[in-house]
């Protein structure tokens, strides 16, 4: 076990940490949350967990091995740098650089460039036969200013945002305006504790955005939709990413033609660009929740996104599910969405 730090996205106040924890749990890693700051989580866990975190998470930016945390005061920071031993992290002859990130407006009195130079100088004094190299160094040390604190450690991995941007809906073979952005789709797949090899179902699959992200982490995928054109579009998109679904069928989600899946992740239709065949969204979701109980196993997870006024977390609890967590996403003035994660008792 080691003390690991994770720099998280600021796109939502609760989703990034929840996604990180969900991935640790789905991959079977024991962990203990040691501290949380705005966009930063310090967790005790096996360092090997960093590999699945970087390959799966959409809302984590940097993973590293924590060296120390302290108050965001220059004298205290430099005092800690001089006291800690880094000989196990960087060897004689190797090169390094120091980078400091600021979360929001934390500790504005400390200039990041000045901190990088001061910490770099202190490391050169404390370590033998090492050098600073700004381009492609052997080691990168990261300092994060957040919530009046300073977290310092060695970077072990950085998650690129570019692949998610390259998969945005308008760049796919088939585009539909209601398709969920890939980063959010990946996040909710992770919240459902989906694992490689498991069968994941999206019964309102639309253009296949959720199925794409599930397939890319190794899940077997299946989907259904009430509209033929969406089925055809979903199949085109999945083929574009070389994902072979178990099945994509035309069906009403309230009578979904699957009798057993490992988990469910879905975003039922609502709004002007979606088709509900004239049935109110709340009724569709309520009736769908009854069906879910018969196709996921005991202790199986499912994650559902819906307009906040539907109060899907309350509907799920009334159907006997255990509510694991709920999150809110602001879309615009007249729409906020709720992400609810349930577990079958």
Short mmCIF file of C-alpha atoms in Angstrom, two decimals:
data_model
loop_
_atom_site.label_atom_id
_atom_site.label_comp_id
_atom_site.label_asym_id
_atom_site.label_seq_id
_atom_site.Cartn_x
_atom_site.Cartn_y
_atom_site.Cartn_z
CA UNK A 1 0.00 0.00 0.00
CA UNK A 2 1.18 3.52 -0.79
CA UNK A 3 -0.06 7.08 -0.47
CA UNK A 4 -1.28 8.10 -3.91
CA UNK A 5 -2.58 11.46 -5.07
CA UNK A 6 -5.05 12.06 -7.90
CA UNK A 7 -5.61 15.41 -9.58
CA UNK A 8 -9.25 15.40 -10.67
CA UNK A 9 -11.21 17.28 -13.30
CA UNK A 10 -13.15 20.34 -12.23
CA UNK A 11 -16.04 19.62 -14.60
CA UNK A 12 -18.34 18.51 -11.77
CA UNK A 13 -18.01 18.82 -7.98
CA UNK A 14 -18.74 15.16 -7.13
CA UNK A 15 -18.40 12.93 -10.21
CA UNK A 16 -14.58 12.79 -10.57
CA UNK A 17 -13.94 11.39 -7.09
CA UNK A 18 -16.94 9.06 -7.34
CA UNK A 19 -15.66 7.69 -10.66
CA UNK A 20 -12.20 7.13 -9.19
CA UNK A 21 -13.60 5.21 -6.22
CA UNK A 22 -15.90 3.18 -8.47
CA UNK A 23 -12.98 2.08 -10.65
CA UNK A 24 -10.95 1.03 -7.60
CA UNK A 25 -13.91 -1.01 -6.36
CA UNK A 26 -14.73 -2.60 -9.71
CA UNK A 27 -11.08 -3.62 -10.19
CA UNK A 28 -10.97 -5.16 -6.71
CA UNK A 29 -8.44 -2.82 -5.07
CA UNK A 30 -8.60 -2.13 -1.36
CA UNK A 31 -8.28 1.56 -0.59
CA UNK A 32 -8.59 4.15 2.12
CA UNK A 33 -9.36 7.82 1.43
CA UNK A 34 -6.85 9.80 3.48
CA UNK A 35 -7.85 13.33 2.51
CA UNK A 36 -9.82 15.27 -0.06
CA UNK A 37 -9.32 18.80 -1.32
CA UNK A 38 -10.91 20.63 -4.25
CA UNK A 39 -10.02 18.47 -7.30
CA UNK A 40 -7.54 16.39 -5.29
CA UNK A 41 -7.88 13.03 -3.55
CA UNK A 42 -5.14 11.37 -1.51
CA UNK A 43 -5.76 7.64 -1.21
CA UNK A 44 -3.89 4.74 0.35
CA UNK A 45 -3.89 1.87 -2.13
CA UNK A 46 -1.75 -0.56 -4.09
CA UNK A 47 0.22 1.50 -6.67
CA UNK A 48 -0.75 -1.05 -9.31
CA UNK A 49 -4.25 0.48 -9.26
CA UNK A 50 -2.91 3.41 -11.25
CA UNK A 51 -2.89 1.35 -14.45
CA UNK A 52 -6.67 0.67 -14.51
CA UNK A 53 -7.39 4.20 -13.29
CA UNK A 54 -5.49 5.71 -16.21
CA UNK A 55 -7.00 3.31 -18.74
CA UNK A 56 -10.58 3.73 -17.52
CA UNK A 57 -11.22 7.09 -15.83
CA UNK A 58 -12.42 10.06 -17.84
CA UNK A 59 -12.42 12.65 -15.05
CA UNK A 60 -9.00 12.00 -13.47
CA UNK A 61 -6.12 14.01 -14.87
CA UNK A 62 -2.89 13.05 -13.04
CA UNK A 63 -1.96 10.13 -10.77
CA UNK A 64 1.12 10.11 -8.58
CA UNK A 65 2.94 8.90 -5.51
CA UNK A 66 2.51 11.40 -2.67
CA UNK A 67 5.72 12.53 -0.96
CA UNK A 68 4.22 15.04 1.49
CA UNK A 69 1.29 17.38 2.11
CA UNK A 70 1.50 20.63 4.07
CA UNK A 71 0.04 24.08 4.41
CA UNK A 72 0.43 26.26 1.33
CA UNK A 73 3.13 28.46 2.84
CA UNK A 74 6.50 28.89 1.13
CA UNK A 75 8.66 28.30 4.20
CA UNK A 76 6.72 25.17 5.16
CA UNK A 77 6.81 23.80 1.62
CA UNK A 78 10.57 24.28 1.26
CA UNK A 79 11.15 22.90 4.76
CA UNK A 80 9.30 19.71 3.80
CA UNK A 81 11.21 19.43 0.51
CA UNK A 82 14.54 19.58 2.38
CA UNK A 83 13.46 17.05 5.01
CA UNK A 84 12.04 14.26 2.84
CA UNK A 85 14.18 11.56 1.29
CA UNK A 86 13.70 11.09 -2.43
CA UNK A 87 16.61 8.70 -3.02
CA UNK A 88 14.20 5.82 -3.68
CA UNK A 89 12.41 7.86 -6.36
CA UNK A 90 15.27 9.35 -8.33
CA UNK A 91 18.71 7.83 -8.83
CA UNK A 92 22.10 9.47 -9.51
CA UNK A 93 22.45 10.37 -13.16
CA UNK A 94 18.71 10.85 -13.70
CA UNK A 95 16.98 14.11 -14.60
CA UNK A 96 13.84 15.74 -13.25
CA UNK A 97 11.56 18.71 -13.52
CA UNK A 98 9.07 20.30 -11.13
CA UNK A 99 5.60 21.46 -12.12
CA UNK A 100 3.09 23.19 -9.86
CA UNK A 101 -0.66 23.22 -10.57
CA UNK A 102 -3.14 25.58 -8.95
CA UNK A 103 -6.76 24.54 -8.41
CA UNK A 104 -9.06 27.50 -8.91
CA UNK A 105 -7.83 30.55 -7.00
CA UNK A 106 -6.12 28.66 -4.20
CA UNK A 107 -3.13 30.42 -2.58
CA UNK A 108 -2.83 33.19 -5.16
CA UNK A 109 -0.02 34.76 -3.15
CA UNK A 110 2.23 31.89 -4.27
CA UNK A 111 3.37 32.15 -7.90
CA UNK A 112 3.60 28.74 -9.52
CA UNK A 113 6.72 29.58 -11.52
CA UNK A 114 8.51 30.81 -8.41
CA UNK A 115 7.53 27.64 -6.52
CA UNK A 116 8.84 25.43 -9.31
CA UNK A 117 12.21 27.18 -9.25
CA UNK A 118 12.51 27.16 -5.45
CA UNK A 119 11.56 23.49 -5.14
CA UNK A 120 13.87 22.55 -8.01
CA UNK A 121 16.78 24.33 -6.34
CA UNK A 122 16.05 22.63 -3.01
CA UNK A 123 15.97 19.21 -4.71
CA UNK A 124 19.29 19.86 -6.44
CA UNK A 125 20.83 20.65 -3.06
CA UNK A 126 19.39 17.55 -1.40
CA UNK A 127 20.06 15.01 -4.17
CA UNK A 128 23.36 13.89 -5.61
CA UNK A 129 24.31 13.80 -9.27
CA UNK A 130 20.90 14.69 -10.66
CA UNK A 131 20.01 17.47 -13.07
CA UNK A 132 17.06 19.56 -14.12
CA UNK A 133 15.73 18.80 -17.59
CA UNK A 134 12.52 20.44 -18.72
CA UNK A 135 12.06 18.38 -21.88
CA UNK A 136 11.44 14.64 -21.38
CA UNK A 137 12.98 14.27 -17.90
CA UNK A 138 13.33 10.89 -16.22
CA UNK A 139 11.08 12.03 -13.35
CA UNK A 140 8.44 14.72 -12.98
CA UNK A 141 7.54 16.05 -9.54
CA UNK A 142 4.13 17.63 -9.20
CA UNK A 143 2.96 20.14 -6.61
CA UNK A 144 -0.74 21.00 -6.30
CA UNK A 145 -2.11 24.08 -4.57
CA UNK A 146 -5.65 23.37 -3.42
CA UNK A 147 -7.81 24.50 -0.52
CA UNK A 148 -4.97 26.23 1.29
CA UNK A 149 -2.83 23.07 1.16
CA UNK A 150 0.10 21.89 -0.94
CA UNK A 151 0.29 18.27 -2.12
CA UNK A 152 3.65 17.18 -3.53
CA UNK A 153 4.69 13.95 -5.18
CA UNK A 154 6.07 12.16 -8.21
CA UNK A 155 3.89 11.88 -11.29
CA UNK A 156 3.25 8.28 -12.31
CA UNK A 157 0.67 8.78 -15.06
CA UNK A 158 -1.32 11.45 -16.88
CA UNK A 159 -4.63 10.82 -18.60
CA UNK A 160 -4.99 12.34 -22.05
CA UNK A 161 -8.23 14.13 -22.89
CA UNK A 162 -7.57 14.02 -26.64
CA UNK A 163 -8.97 10.49 -27.25
CA UNK A 164 -12.28 11.53 -25.71
CA UNK A 165 -12.37 14.64 -27.89
CA UNK A 166 -11.71 12.50 -30.95
CA UNK A 167 -14.75 10.38 -30.07
CA UNK A 168 -17.12 13.30 -29.61
CA UNK A 169 -20.54 12.69 -31.24
CA UNK A 170 -20.04 14.87 -34.33
CA UNK A 171 -16.94 12.90 -35.33
CA UNK A 172 -18.73 9.54 -35.33
CA UNK A 173 -20.19 7.84 -38.42
CA UNK A 174 -23.73 8.54 -37.19
CA UNK A 175 -24.58 11.74 -35.28
CA UNK A 176 -27.61 12.48 -33.16
CA UNK A 177 -27.93 15.62 -31.00
CA UNK A 178 -29.06 13.72 -27.90
CA UNK A 179 -25.92 11.56 -27.73
CA UNK A 180 -24.09 11.79 -24.42
CA UNK A 181 -20.52 13.19 -24.55
CA UNK A 182 -17.90 10.41 -24.29
CA UNK A 183 -16.35 11.60 -21.01
CA UNK A 184 -19.71 11.54 -19.25
CA UNK A 185 -20.66 8.22 -20.89
CA UNK A 186 -17.39 6.66 -19.70
CA UNK A 187 -17.93 8.08 -16.22
CA UNK A 188 -21.37 6.52 -15.78
CA UNK A 189 -20.13 3.18 -17.12
CA UNK A 190 -17.49 3.32 -14.40
CA UNK A 191 -20.03 4.34 -11.75
CA UNK A 192 -21.90 1.10 -12.50
CA UNK A 193 -18.75 -0.83 -11.49
CA UNK A 194 -18.63 -2.45 -14.94
CA UNK A 195 -15.78 -4.91 -15.48
CA UNK A 196 -14.05 -6.19 -18.58
CA UNK A 197 -15.83 -9.32 -19.80
CA UNK A 198 -19.14 -8.47 -18.15
CA UNK A 199 -22.29 -8.00 -20.20
CA UNK A 200 -23.47 -4.39 -20.03
CA UNK A 201 -26.91 -3.41 -21.34
CA UNK A 202 -28.16 0.00 -22.44
CA UNK A 203 -31.91 -0.44 -23.09
CA UNK A 204 -32.23 3.14 -24.40
CA UNK A 205 -29.06 2.93 -26.47
CA UNK A 206 -29.78 5.69 -29.00
CA UNK A 207 -26.69 6.31 -31.12
CA UNK A 208 -24.60 4.00 -28.93
CA UNK A 209 -22.47 6.46 -26.96
CA UNK A 210 -22.62 4.48 -23.70
CA UNK A 211 -22.02 1.17 -25.48
CA UNK A 212 -18.92 2.58 -27.20
CA UNK A 213 -17.33 3.57 -23.89
CA UNK A 214 -18.24 0.25 -22.27
CA UNK A 215 -16.86 -1.69 -25.21
CA UNK A 216 -13.59 0.24 -25.11
CA UNK A 217 -12.90 -0.88 -21.52
CA UNK A 218 -13.54 -4.50 -22.48
CA UNK A 219 -17.19 -5.04 -21.62
CA UNK A 220 -19.44 -7.17 -23.77
CA UNK A 221 -22.28 -4.89 -24.80
CA UNK A 222 -25.91 -5.16 -25.77
CA UNK A 223 -28.54 -2.55 -26.44
CA UNK A 224 -32.05 -1.80 -27.55
CA UNK A 225 -33.99 1.21 -28.72
CA UNK A 226 -37.54 1.81 -29.84
CA UNK A 227 -36.46 3.58 -33.05
CA UNK A 228 -35.10 1.64 -36.02
CA UNK A 229 -32.95 4.55 -37.20
CA UNK A 230 -31.23 4.68 -33.82
CA UNK A 231 -30.50 0.96 -33.95
CA UNK A 232 -28.94 1.39 -37.37
CA UNK A 233 -26.98 4.44 -36.19
CA UNK A 234 -25.76 2.64 -33.09
CA UNK A 235 -24.52 -0.29 -35.16
CA UNK A 236 -22.67 2.06 -37.50
CA UNK A 237 -20.98 3.80 -34.59
CA UNK A 238 -19.98 0.56 -32.88
CA UNK A 239 -18.50 -0.77 -36.11
CA UNK A 240 -16.55 2.49 -36.38
CA UNK A 241 -14.75 1.59 -33.14
CA UNK A 242 -14.48 -2.12 -33.96
CA UNK A 243 -16.86 -3.09 -31.17
CA UNK A 244 -18.99 -6.18 -31.82
CA UNK A 245 -22.16 -6.12 -29.71
CA UNK A 246 -23.84 -9.24 -28.38
CA UNK A 247 -27.01 -7.79 -29.84
CA UNK A 248 -28.66 -4.47 -30.74
CA UNK A 249 -32.41 -4.87 -31.15
CA UNK A 250 -35.48 -2.76 -31.68
CA UNK A 251 -37.57 -2.97 -28.50
CA UNK A 252 -39.46 -0.98 -25.90
CA UNK A 253 -37.24 -0.84 -22.79
CA UNK A 254 -40.27 -1.68 -20.68
CA UNK A 255 -40.31 -5.07 -22.39
CA UNK A 256 -36.57 -5.45 -22.95
CA UNK A 257 -35.76 -8.78 -24.67
CA UNK A 258 -32.83 -9.76 -22.44
CA UNK A 259 -33.25 -12.07 -19.48
CA UNK A 260 -29.86 -11.66 -17.83
CA UNK A 261 -27.09 -9.04 -17.92
CA UNK A 262 -24.37 -8.14 -15.45
CA UNK A 263 -25.09 -4.41 -15.23
CA UNK A 264 -27.17 -1.69 -16.84
CA UNK A 265 -26.15 1.84 -17.78
CA UNK A 266 -28.65 4.06 -19.55
CA UNK A 267 -29.91 7.55 -20.35
CA UNK A 268 -33.64 7.38 -21.16
CA UNK A 269 -35.09 9.82 -23.71
CA UNK A 270 -36.42 13.23 -22.84
CA UNK A 271 -36.56 16.62 -24.53
CA UNK A 272 -37.54 17.72 -28.02
CA UNK A 273 -34.92 15.71 -29.91
CA UNK A 274 -35.87 12.39 -28.29
CA UNK A 275 -38.77 10.07 -28.94
CA UNK A 276 -40.91 8.70 -26.11
CA UNK A 277 -43.83 7.67 -28.34
CA UNK A 278 -46.04 10.07 -26.43
CA UNK A 279 -45.49 8.35 -23.09
CA UNK A 280 -44.39 10.65 -20.21
CA UNK A 281 -40.72 10.17 -19.29
CA UNK A 282 -41.51 9.55 -15.63
CA UNK A 283 -43.89 6.74 -16.53
CA UNK A 284 -41.35 5.13 -18.88
CA UNK A 285 -38.65 5.19 -16.20
CA UNK A 286 -40.99 3.95 -13.48
CA UNK A 287 -42.11 0.97 -15.54
CA UNK A 288 -38.56 0.30 -16.70
CA UNK A 289 -37.33 0.10 -13.10
CA UNK A 290 -39.72 -2.78 -12.52
CA UNK A 291 -38.19 -4.67 -15.45
CA UNK A 292 -34.62 -4.06 -14.26
CA UNK A 293 -35.12 -6.17 -11.14
CA UNK A 294 -35.61 -9.29 -13.22
CA UNK A 295 -32.53 -9.05 -15.45
CA UNK A 296 -29.64 -8.03 -13.21
CA UNK A 297 -28.17 -10.36 -10.56
CA UNK A 298 -28.20 -9.92 -6.81
CA UNK A 299 -25.74 -7.16 -5.86
CA UNK A 300 -25.68 -6.10 -9.50
CA UNK A 301 -25.35 -2.38 -10.29
CA UNK A 302 -27.15 -0.10 -12.65
CA UNK A 303 -26.71 3.58 -13.38
CA UNK A 304 -29.40 5.79 -14.85
CA UNK A 305 -29.47 9.43 -15.92
CA UNK A 306 -32.69 11.44 -16.00
CA UNK A 307 -34.03 14.99 -15.57
CA UNK A 308 -33.78 16.00 -11.92
CA UNK A 309 -37.51 16.63 -11.64
CA UNK A 310 -38.16 12.94 -12.33
CA UNK A 311 -36.56 12.13 -8.94
CA UNK A 312 -35.27 8.81 -10.20
CA UNK A 313 -33.44 8.09 -6.94
CA UNK A 314 -36.78 8.06 -5.12
CA UNK A 315 -38.39 5.90 -7.81
CA UNK A 316 -35.57 3.37 -7.54
CA UNK A 317 -35.78 3.16 -3.77
CA UNK A 318 -39.52 2.57 -4.00
CA UNK A 319 -38.78 -0.40 -6.27
CA UNK A 320 -36.59 -1.89 -3.55
CA UNK A 321 -33.16 -0.95 -4.87
CA UNK A 322 -30.35 0.31 -2.68
CA UNK A 323 -29.29 3.81 -3.69
CA UNK A 324 -25.47 3.89 -3.74
CA UNK A 325 -24.96 7.49 -4.81
CA UNK A 326 -26.56 10.35 -6.67
CA UNK A 327 -25.04 13.27 -8.56
CA UNK A 328 -26.38 16.40 -10.21
CA UNK A 329 -25.37 17.87 -13.57
CA UNK A 330 -26.43 21.38 -14.57
CA UNK A 331 -27.27 21.51 -18.28
CA UNK A 332 -28.99 24.88 -18.66
CA UNK A 333 -31.43 27.10 -16.80
CA UNK A 334 -34.41 24.81 -17.35
CA UNK A 335 -32.65 21.44 -17.10
CA UNK A 336 -30.50 19.70 -14.54
CA UNK A 337 -29.91 15.97 -14.69
CA UNK A 338 -29.58 13.43 -11.92
CA UNK A 339 -27.21 10.47 -12.12
CA UNK A 340 -28.34 7.72 -9.78
CA UNK A 341 -26.40 4.53 -9.05
CA UNK A 342 -28.36 1.59 -7.63
CA UNK A 343 -27.53 -1.87 -6.39
CA UNK A 344 -29.92 -4.79 -6.39
CA UNK A 345 -30.44 -6.03 -2.84
#
